[in-house]
């Protein structure tokens, strides 16, 4: 098995996260507590205190899987709990899919930039991974003709991420459908990491990949839009029940089941999802407006690499500063502000800002980022 690459963004965040005061690097919407959830939803969280802590439902409770199936169904595609497998976060879901699909002799195409796991893991499993660079000239969306030209006889998997981390770009349904048609014709699977869905601002919500193709795979989790990363609970959704069986039998070796307490809290949140999503979408919109104002008043020091249409992150260009890894380290240690350097995504000269963090931290952090820029730029 080839050597594992360092997971740059996770290592950077882990190094500084505990010692900063203002975290605008986090990608999750500001995490909720049970007290806040009860207030938001008007429903008390009940847990059966007589319930024994067995392994619980191995694939996730029927109640939780049904809620996730409901979220991913539409007028044309009706999904049930049978189409859903619960995992340890979206990171567990993505890992499992690569584990089930990609190996030596296989070719995998993955958009870039994206969450590094999506391209490093298939490489770790011995597959040849080619990156489909998202470019400004394509509005940071996959270029269909370029993708088509990259297909090989041994291409097994196309990996997308919608909305994109770190760009906040959103692939519309029409382009997704074109990619799916191309992949279906060639017998290639498509994985779409939809962990930032449904956070959309200036565009329509695109269809979920599992709605667009009978073999397409969607991954998602409680971490970002549902503000509950601490549950470590994610999912795979697909119409392809045979694939789900394969993934499930692979999962027997590294998961068994997720915590029954987390499963119950996830069900409680998803039952009340509208209140949670309203809170988080308002938070992201307000923070984004604050960030835009900061950029507009910065005399050209800061610009958006791409103004986000969805998700909870974006890249801010620090004009005139090349070494943003050093900048972000100074920002964390001296100014106590956490933002991930663009180097983690192969885009130096930028920092990644999360717009789902607390508004108070956003308001306090931005002037400090300005001060750090002035100090650095001298
Ligand atoms: C695109 C993407 N996928 C997956 C994950 C992992 O999410 P989870 O907390 O659900 O494991 C992240 C986390 O930042 C992400 O950005």
CSV table of C-alpha atoms and ligand atoms in Angstrom, one decimal:
chain,number,residue,atom,x,y,z
A,1,UNK,CA,0.0,0.0,0.0
A,2,UNK,CA,1.5,3.4,-0.9
A,3,UNK,CA,2.5,5.7,1.9
A,4,UNK,CA,-0.2,8.0,3.4
A,5,UNK,CA,0.1,11.7,2.6
A,6,UNK,CA,-0.2,14.1,5.6
A,7,UNK,CA,-3.8,15.5,5.8
A,8,UNK,CA,-2.7,19.2,5.7
A,9,UNK,CA,-5.8,21.0,6.8
A,10,UNK,CA,-6.6,18.6,9.6
A,11,UNK,CA,-3.0,18.8,10.9
A,12,UNK,CA,-3.0,22.7,10.7
A,13,UNK,CA,-6.4,22.9,12.5
A,14,UNK,CA,-5.4,20.4,15.2
A,15,UNK,CA,-2.1,22.3,15.9
A,16,UNK,CA,-3.7,25.6,16.6
A,17,UNK,CA,-7.4,25.0,17.4
A,18,UNK,CA,-7.2,24.7,21.1
A,19,UNK,CA,-5.1,27.8,21.8
A,20,UNK,CA,-7.0,30.4,19.6
A,21,UNK,CA,-9.7,32.7,20.9
A,22,UNK,CA,-11.5,33.5,17.6
A,23,UNK,CA,-12.1,30.5,15.4
A,24,UNK,CA,-13.1,31.5,11.8
A,25,UNK,CA,-11.3,28.5,10.4
A,26,UNK,CA,-13.9,25.9,11.4
A,27,UNK,CA,-16.1,24.6,8.6
A,28,UNK,CA,-19.1,23.6,10.7
A,29,UNK,CA,-22.0,25.8,11.5
A,30,UNK,CA,-21.7,27.0,15.1
A,31,UNK,CA,-22.2,23.8,17.1
A,32,UNK,CA,-25.4,23.3,19.0
A,33,UNK,CA,-26.0,22.0,22.5
A,34,UNK,CA,-29.0,20.0,23.6
A,35,UNK,CA,-30.3,23.0,25.6
A,36,UNK,CA,-30.2,25.2,22.4
A,37,UNK,CA,-31.8,22.4,20.4
A,38,UNK,CA,-34.7,22.1,22.8
A,39,UNK,CA,-35.2,25.9,22.7
A,40,UNK,CA,-35.0,26.0,18.9
A,41,UNK,CA,-37.3,23.0,18.3
A,42,UNK,CA,-39.7,23.3,21.2
A,43,UNK,CA,-39.3,19.5,21.6
A,44,UNK,CA,-37.6,17.9,24.6
A,45,UNK,CA,-34.9,15.3,23.9
A,46,UNK,CA,-36.0,12.1,25.4
A,47,UNK,CA,-33.8,9.1,25.9
A,48,UNK,CA,-35.0,5.8,27.3
A,49,UNK,CA,-32.9,5.4,30.5
A,50,UNK,CA,-33.7,1.7,30.7
A,51,UNK,CA,-32.2,1.1,27.3
A,52,UNK,CA,-29.2,-1.2,27.5
A,53,UNK,CA,-26.1,-0.1,25.8
A,54,UNK,CA,-25.9,-2.9,23.3
A,55,UNK,CA,-24.3,-2.3,19.8
A,56,UNK,CA,-27.8,-1.1,18.8
A,57,UNK,CA,-28.9,-1.3,15.2
A,58,UNK,CA,-25.9,-2.2,13.1
A,59,UNK,CA,-26.7,-0.1,10.0
A,60,UNK,CA,-28.3,2.7,12.0
A,61,UNK,CA,-31.8,2.8,13.4
A,62,UNK,CA,-34.7,2.5,11.0
A,63,UNK,CA,-36.0,5.8,12.3
A,64,UNK,CA,-32.7,7.7,11.5
A,65,UNK,CA,-32.2,6.0,8.1
A,66,UNK,CA,-35.8,6.9,7.2
A,67,UNK,CA,-35.3,10.5,8.0
A,68,UNK,CA,-32.2,10.6,5.9
A,69,UNK,CA,-34.0,8.8,3.1
A,70,UNK,CA,-36.8,11.4,3.3
A,71,UNK,CA,-34.2,14.3,3.0
A,72,UNK,CA,-32.8,12.7,-0.2
A,73,UNK,CA,-36.1,11.8,-1.8
A,74,UNK,CA,-38.0,14.0,-4.3
A,75,UNK,CA,-41.1,13.7,-6.5
A,76,UNK,CA,-39.4,11.3,-8.9
A,77,UNK,CA,-37.2,9.3,-6.6
A,78,UNK,CA,-38.6,7.8,-3.4
A,79,UNK,CA,-35.9,6.4,-1.1
A,80,UNK,CA,-36.4,4.4,2.0
A,81,UNK,CA,-34.2,3.3,5.0
A,82,UNK,CA,-32.9,0.5,2.8
A,83,UNK,CA,-31.0,3.1,0.7
A,84,UNK,CA,-29.1,4.5,3.7
A,85,UNK,CA,-26.1,3.3,5.6
A,86,UNK,CA,-24.9,5.2,8.8
A,87,UNK,CA,-21.2,5.8,9.2
A,88,UNK,CA,-18.8,7.5,11.5
A,89,UNK,CA,-19.1,11.0,10.0
A,90,UNK,CA,-18.9,11.8,6.3
A,91,UNK,CA,-15.2,11.0,6.6
A,92,UNK,CA,-16.2,7.4,7.5
A,93,UNK,CA,-18.6,7.4,4.5
A,94,UNK,CA,-16.0,8.6,2.0
A,95,UNK,CA,-13.4,6.2,3.3
A,96,UNK,CA,-15.7,3.3,3.0
A,97,UNK,CA,-16.6,4.1,-0.6
A,98,UNK,CA,-13.0,4.4,-1.7
A,99,UNK,CA,-12.3,1.1,0.3
A,100,UNK,CA,-15.1,-0.6,-1.6
A,101,UNK,CA,-14.3,0.8,-5.1
A,102,UNK,CA,-10.7,1.9,-5.6
A,103,UNK,CA,-7.6,-0.3,-5.7
A,104,UNK,CA,-4.5,-1.0,-7.7
A,105,UNK,CA,-5.1,-0.8,-11.5
A,106,UNK,CA,-8.0,1.6,-11.0
A,107,UNK,CA,-8.2,5.1,-12.2
A,108,UNK,CA,-10.0,7.7,-10.1
A,109,UNK,CA,-10.8,11.3,-11.1
A,110,UNK,CA,-11.3,13.8,-8.3
A,111,UNK,CA,-12.1,17.5,-8.4
A,112,UNK,CA,-9.4,19.9,-7.0
A,113,UNK,CA,-9.3,21.8,-4.7
A,114,UNK,CA,-11.4,19.8,-2.3
A,115,UNK,CA,-11.3,18.1,1.1
A,116,UNK,CA,-8.0,16.2,0.8
A,117,UNK,CA,-9.4,12.9,2.0
A,118,UNK,CA,-11.3,12.6,-1.3
A,119,UNK,CA,-8.1,12.3,-3.4
A,120,UNK,CA,-5.6,11.0,-0.9
A,121,UNK,CA,-7.5,7.9,0.2
A,122,UNK,CA,-8.0,6.3,-3.2
A,123,UNK,CA,-4.2,6.9,-3.8
A,124,UNK,CA,-3.6,5.2,-0.5
A,125,UNK,CA,-5.6,2.2,-1.7
A,126,UNK,CA,-3.3,2.0,-4.7
A,127,UNK,CA,-5.4,3.7,-7.4
A,128,UNK,CA,-4.1,6.2,-9.9
A,129,UNK,CA,-5.7,9.5,-9.0
A,130,UNK,CA,-6.0,12.3,-11.5
A,131,UNK,CA,-7.1,15.8,-10.4
A,132,UNK,CA,-9.7,17.8,-12.4
A,133,UNK,CA,-8.7,21.3,-11.5
A,134,UNK,CA,-11.6,23.7,-10.9
A,135,UNK,CA,-10.7,27.0,-12.6
A,136,UNK,CA,-11.8,30.6,-12.3
A,137,UNK,CA,-12.6,30.6,-16.1
A,138,UNK,CA,-15.2,27.8,-15.4
A,139,UNK,CA,-16.6,29.6,-12.3
A,140,UNK,CA,-14.8,26.9,-10.3
A,141,UNK,CA,-17.0,24.2,-11.6
A,142,UNK,CA,-15.9,20.9,-13.3
A,143,UNK,CA,-15.1,21.5,-16.9
A,144,UNK,CA,-17.2,18.8,-18.7
A,145,UNK,CA,-15.1,18.5,-21.8
A,146,UNK,CA,-11.9,18.2,-19.8
A,147,UNK,CA,-13.5,15.6,-17.6
A,148,UNK,CA,-14.6,13.7,-20.7
A,149,UNK,CA,-11.1,13.8,-22.0
A,150,UNK,CA,-9.7,12.3,-18.8
A,151,UNK,CA,-11.7,9.1,-18.9
A,152,UNK,CA,-9.8,5.9,-19.4
A,153,UNK,CA,-10.8,2.3,-19.8
A,154,UNK,CA,-10.0,1.7,-16.1
A,155,UNK,CA,-11.7,4.7,-14.7
A,156,UNK,CA,-13.7,3.4,-11.8
A,157,UNK,CA,-14.8,6.5,-9.9
A,158,UNK,CA,-15.4,10.2,-10.4
A,159,UNK,CA,-15.4,12.2,-7.2
A,160,UNK,CA,-17.3,15.5,-6.8
A,161,UNK,CA,-17.9,17.7,-3.8
A,162,UNK,CA,-21.0,19.9,-3.8
A,163,UNK,CA,-21.0,22.6,-2.4
A,164,UNK,CA,-17.2,22.7,-2.6
A,165,UNK,CA,-14.8,22.9,0.3
A,166,UNK,CA,-12.9,25.3,0.2
A,167,UNK,CA,-14.4,27.3,-2.7
A,168,UNK,CA,-18.1,27.5,-1.9
A,169,UNK,CA,-18.9,26.9,-5.6
A,170,UNK,CA,-22.1,24.9,-6.4
A,171,UNK,CA,-22.5,22.5,-9.3
A,172,UNK,CA,-26.0,23.1,-10.8
A,173,UNK,CA,-28.3,20.1,-11.5
A,174,UNK,CA,-27.8,20.4,-15.3
A,175,UNK,CA,-24.1,19.9,-15.0
A,176,UNK,CA,-24.4,17.1,-12.5
A,177,UNK,CA,-26.9,15.4,-14.9
A,178,UNK,CA,-24.4,15.8,-17.8
A,179,UNK,CA,-21.6,14.2,-15.7
A,180,UNK,CA,-23.9,11.4,-14.5
A,181,UNK,CA,-25.0,10.6,-18.1
A,182,UNK,CA,-21.3,10.5,-19.2
A,183,UNK,CA,-20.4,8.3,-16.2
A,184,UNK,CA,-23.4,6.0,-16.6
A,185,UNK,CA,-22.6,5.4,-20.3
A,186,UNK,CA,-19.1,4.4,-19.4
A,187,UNK,CA,-20.1,2.3,-16.4
A,188,UNK,CA,-18.2,4.6,-14.0
A,189,UNK,CA,-19.5,5.4,-10.5
A,190,UNK,CA,-19.9,8.9,-9.2
A,191,UNK,CA,-19.4,9.9,-5.6
A,192,UNK,CA,-20.7,13.3,-4.6
A,193,UNK,CA,-19.7,14.5,-1.1
A,194,UNK,CA,-22.7,16.7,-0.1
A,195,UNK,CA,-21.6,17.3,3.4
A,196,UNK,CA,-22.3,21.1,3.1
A,197,UNK,CA,-25.8,20.6,1.7
A,198,UNK,CA,-28.4,22.1,2.2
A,199,UNK,CA,-26.6,25.5,2.7
A,200,UNK,CA,-27.2,27.5,-0.4
A,201,UNK,CA,-27.3,31.3,-0.8
A,202,UNK,CA,-27.3,32.8,-4.3
A,203,UNK,CA,-28.4,29.7,-6.3
A,204,UNK,CA,-31.0,27.0,-6.3
A,205,UNK,CA,-30.4,23.8,-4.4
A,206,UNK,CA,-29.1,21.3,-6.9
A,207,UNK,CA,-30.4,17.7,-6.9
A,208,UNK,CA,-28.7,15.2,-4.8
A,209,UNK,CA,-26.5,12.8,-6.8
A,210,UNK,CA,-28.4,9.8,-5.4
A,211,UNK,CA,-31.5,11.2,-7.1
A,212,UNK,CA,-29.8,11.6,-10.5
A,213,UNK,CA,-28.5,8.1,-11.1
A,214,UNK,CA,-29.3,4.6,-10.0
A,215,UNK,CA,-25.6,4.0,-9.2
A,216,UNK,CA,-24.7,7.4,-7.9
A,217,UNK,CA,-23.5,7.8,-4.3
A,218,UNK,CA,-24.1,10.7,-2.0
A,219,UNK,CA,-22.3,11.2,1.3
A,220,UNK,CA,-23.4,13.6,4.0
A,221,UNK,CA,-23.4,14.1,7.8
A,222,UNK,CA,-24.6,15.9,10.9
A,223,UNK,CA,-21.4,18.0,11.1
A,224,UNK,CA,-21.9,21.1,8.9
A,225,UNK,CA,-25.4,22.3,8.1
A,226,UNK,CA,-26.9,20.5,11.1
A,227,UNK,CA,-24.2,21.9,13.5
A,228,UNK,CA,-23.5,18.6,15.3
A,229,UNK,CA,-20.0,17.5,14.4
A,230,UNK,CA,-19.5,16.0,17.8
A,231,UNK,CA,-22.0,13.3,17.1
A,232,UNK,CA,-19.6,11.9,14.5
A,233,UNK,CA,-22.4,10.7,12.5
A,234,UNK,CA,-22.6,10.5,8.7
A,235,UNK,CA,-24.2,8.5,5.9
A,236,UNK,CA,-24.1,7.0,2.5
A,237,UNK,CA,-27.2,7.2,0.3
A,238,UNK,CA,-27.7,5.4,-3.0
A,239,UNK,CA,-30.3,3.7,-5.1
A,240,UNK,CA,-27.8,0.9,-5.7
A,241,UNK,CA,-28.7,-1.7,-3.0
A,242,UNK,CA,-26.0,-4.1,-4.2
A,243,UNK,CA,-23.3,-1.4,-3.7
A,244,UNK,CA,-24.7,-0.6,-0.3
A,245,UNK,CA,-24.4,-4.3,0.6
A,246,UNK,CA,-20.7,-4.3,-0.4
A,247,UNK,CA,-20.0,-1.1,1.5
A,248,UNK,CA,-21.8,-2.6,4.5
A,249,UNK,CA,-19.8,-5.7,4.5
A,250,UNK,CA,-16.6,-3.6,4.3
A,251,UNK,CA,-17.9,-1.5,7.2
A,252,UNK,CA,-18.2,-4.7,9.4
A,253,UNK,CA,-14.4,-4.5,9.7
A,254,UNK,CA,-14.1,-1.0,11.0
A,255,UNK,CA,-17.4,0.3,12.5
A,256,UNK,CA,-19.9,-2.4,13.6
A,257,UNK,CA,-22.3,0.4,14.5
A,258,UNK,CA,-22.3,4.0,15.6
A,259,UNK,CA,-23.2,5.0,19.2
A,260,UNK,CA,-26.9,4.5,19.9
A,261,UNK,CA,-26.9,7.8,21.8
A,262,UNK,CA,-25.6,9.7,18.8
A,263,UNK,CA,-28.1,7.9,16.6
A,264,UNK,CA,-30.9,9.1,18.9
A,265,UNK,CA,-29.7,12.7,19.0
A,266,UNK,CA,-29.3,12.7,15.2
A,267,UNK,CA,-32.9,11.5,14.8
A,268,UNK,CA,-34.0,14.2,17.2
A,269,UNK,CA,-32.2,16.9,15.2
A,270,UNK,CA,-33.3,15.7,11.8
A,271,UNK,CA,-37.0,15.5,13.0
A,272,UNK,CA,-36.5,19.2,13.9
A,273,UNK,CA,-34.3,20.0,10.9
A,274,UNK,CA,-36.2,23.0,9.6
A,275,UNK,CA,-35.6,25.0,12.8
A,276,UNK,CA,-31.9,24.0,12.8
A,277,UNK,CA,-31.4,24.8,9.1
A,278,UNK,CA,-33.2,28.2,9.4
A,279,UNK,CA,-30.8,29.1,12.3
A,280,UNK,CA,-27.7,28.0,10.4
A,281,UNK,CA,-28.7,29.5,7.0
A,282,UNK,CA,-29.3,32.9,8.7
A,283,UNK,CA,-26.0,32.6,10.6
A,284,UNK,CA,-24.1,31.9,7.4
A,285,UNK,CA,-25.8,34.7,5.4
A,286,UNK,CA,-25.2,37.2,8.1
A,287,UNK,CA,-21.5,36.3,8.5
A,288,UNK,CA,-21.1,36.3,4.8
A,289,UNK,CA,-22.5,39.9,4.6
A,290,UNK,CA,-20.1,40.9,7.4
A,291,UNK,CA,-17.2,39.3,5.5
A,292,UNK,CA,-18.3,41.0,2.2
A,293,UNK,CA,-18.3,44.4,3.9
A,294,UNK,CA,-14.9,43.8,5.3
A,295,UNK,CA,-13.5,42.8,1.9
A,296,UNK,CA,-15.2,45.9,0.2
A,297,UNK,CA,-13.7,48.2,2.8
A,298,UNK,CA,-10.2,46.7,2.7
A,299,UNK,CA,-8.7,48.9,-0.1
A,300,UNK,CA,-8.0,45.9,-2.2
A,301,UNK,CA,-6.0,44.1,0.5
A,302,UNK,CA,-8.5,41.3,0.5
A,303,UNK,CA,-10.6,39.8,-2.3
A,304,UNK,CA,-12.8,36.7,-2.6
A,305,UNK,CA,-11.1,34.1,-4.8
A,306,UNK,CA,-14.7,33.0,-5.4
A,307,UNK,CA,-17.7,34.5,-3.7
A,308,UNK,CA,-19.4,31.4,-2.2
A,309,UNK,CA,-22.8,30.3,-3.5
A,310,UNK,CA,-23.3,27.6,-0.9
A,311,UNK,CA,-21.6,25.7,1.9
A,312,UNK,CA,-20.0,27.4,4.9
A,313,UNK,CA,-16.5,28.2,3.6
A,314,UNK,CA,-14.7,30.4,1.1
A,315,UNK,CA,-11.2,31.4,0.2
A,316,UNK,CA,-10.0,34.9,0.8
A,317,UNK,CA,-7.1,36.2,-1.3
A,318,UNK,CA,-4.5,38.2,0.6
A,319,UNK,CA,-3.2,40.4,-2.2
A,320,UNK,CA,0.5,40.8,-2.1
A,321,UNK,CA,1.1,37.9,0.4
A,322,UNK,CA,2.4,34.7,-0.9
A,323,UNK,CA,3.3,32.7,2.2
A,324,UNK,CA,-0.1,32.3,3.7
A,325,UNK,CA,1.0,29.3,5.7
A,326,UNK,CA,3.3,31.5,7.7
A,327,UNK,CA,0.6,34.2,7.8
A,328,UNK,CA,-2.0,31.8,9.2
A,329,UNK,CA,0.5,30.5,11.8
A,330,UNK,CA,1.2,34.0,12.9
A,331,UNK,CA,-2.5,34.8,12.9
A,332,UNK,CA,-3.1,31.9,15.2
A,333,UNK,CA,-0.2,32.3,17.6
A,334,UNK,CA,0.0,36.1,17.8
A,335,UNK,CA,-3.5,37.3,17.0
A,336,UNK,CA,-5.3,34.2,18.4
A,337,UNK,CA,-7.4,33.9,15.2
A,338,UNK,CA,-7.7,30.6,13.4
A,339,UNK,CA,-8.1,30.4,9.6
A,340,UNK,CA,-6.7,27.7,7.5
A,341,UNK,CA,-4.0,28.6,4.9
A,342,UNK,CA,-4.7,28.1,1.2
A,343,UNK,CA,-1.6,26.0,1.0
A,344,UNK,CA,-3.6,23.1,2.5
A,345,UNK,CA,-5.7,23.2,-0.7
A,346,UNK,CA,-2.8,23.9,-3.2
A,347,UNK,CA,-3.8,27.6,-3.4
A,348,UNK,CA,-1.2,29.7,-1.6
A,349,UNK,CA,-1.9,33.4,-1.2
A,350,UNK,CA,-5.3,32.7,0.3
A,351,UNK,CA,-6.9,31.7,3.7
A,352,UNK,CA,-10.0,29.7,4.2
A,353,UNK,CA,-12.7,31.4,6.2
A,354,UNK,CA,-15.7,29.6,7.7
A,355,UNK,CA,-18.9,31.7,7.6
A,356,UNK,CA,-20.9,29.4,9.9
A,357,UNK,CA,-18.9,30.3,13.0
A,358,UNK,CA,-20.2,32.5,15.8
A,359,UNK,CA,-21.1,36.0,14.6
A,360,UNK,CA,-19.3,37.5,17.7
A,361,UNK,CA,-16.1,35.7,16.7
A,362,UNK,CA,-16.4,36.7,13.1
A,363,UNK,CA,-16.8,40.4,14.1
A,364,UNK,CA,-13.9,40.3,16.4
A,365,UNK,CA,-11.6,38.2,14.1
A,366,UNK,CA,-11.8,40.3,10.9
A,367,UNK,CA,-10.1,43.5,12.2
A,368,UNK,CA,-7.4,41.2,13.7
A,369,UNK,CA,-6.9,39.6,10.2
A,370,UNK,CA,-6.6,43.2,8.9
A,371,UNK,CA,-3.9,44.0,11.5
A,372,UNK,CA,-2.0,40.9,10.8
A,373,UNK,CA,-2.1,41.7,7.1
A,374,UNK,CA,-0.6,45.2,7.7
A,375,UNK,CA,2.1,43.7,9.9
A,376,UNK,CA,2.9,41.0,7.4
A,377,UNK,CA,2.9,43.2,4.4
A,378,UNK,CA,5.4,45.7,5.6
B,1,LIG,C1,-16.0,18.0,2.0
B,1,LIG,C2,-15.9,17.3,3.3
B,1,LIG,N1,-16.2,16.0,3.5
B,1,LIG,C3,-16.1,15.4,4.6
B,1,LIG,C4,-15.7,16.1,5.8
B,1,LIG,C5,-15.7,15.4,7.1
B,1,LIG,O1,-17.0,15.6,7.7
B,1,LIG,P1,-17.5,14.8,9.0
B,1,LIG,O2,-17.3,15.6,10.2
B,1,LIG,O3,-18.9,14.5,8.7
B,1,LIG,O4,-16.7,13.5,9.1
B,1,LIG,C6,-15.4,17.4,5.7
B,1,LIG,C7,-14.9,18.2,6.9
B,1,LIG,O5,-14.4,19.3,6.9
B,1,LIG,C8,-15.4,18.1,4.4
B,1,LIG,O6,-15.1,19.4,4.3
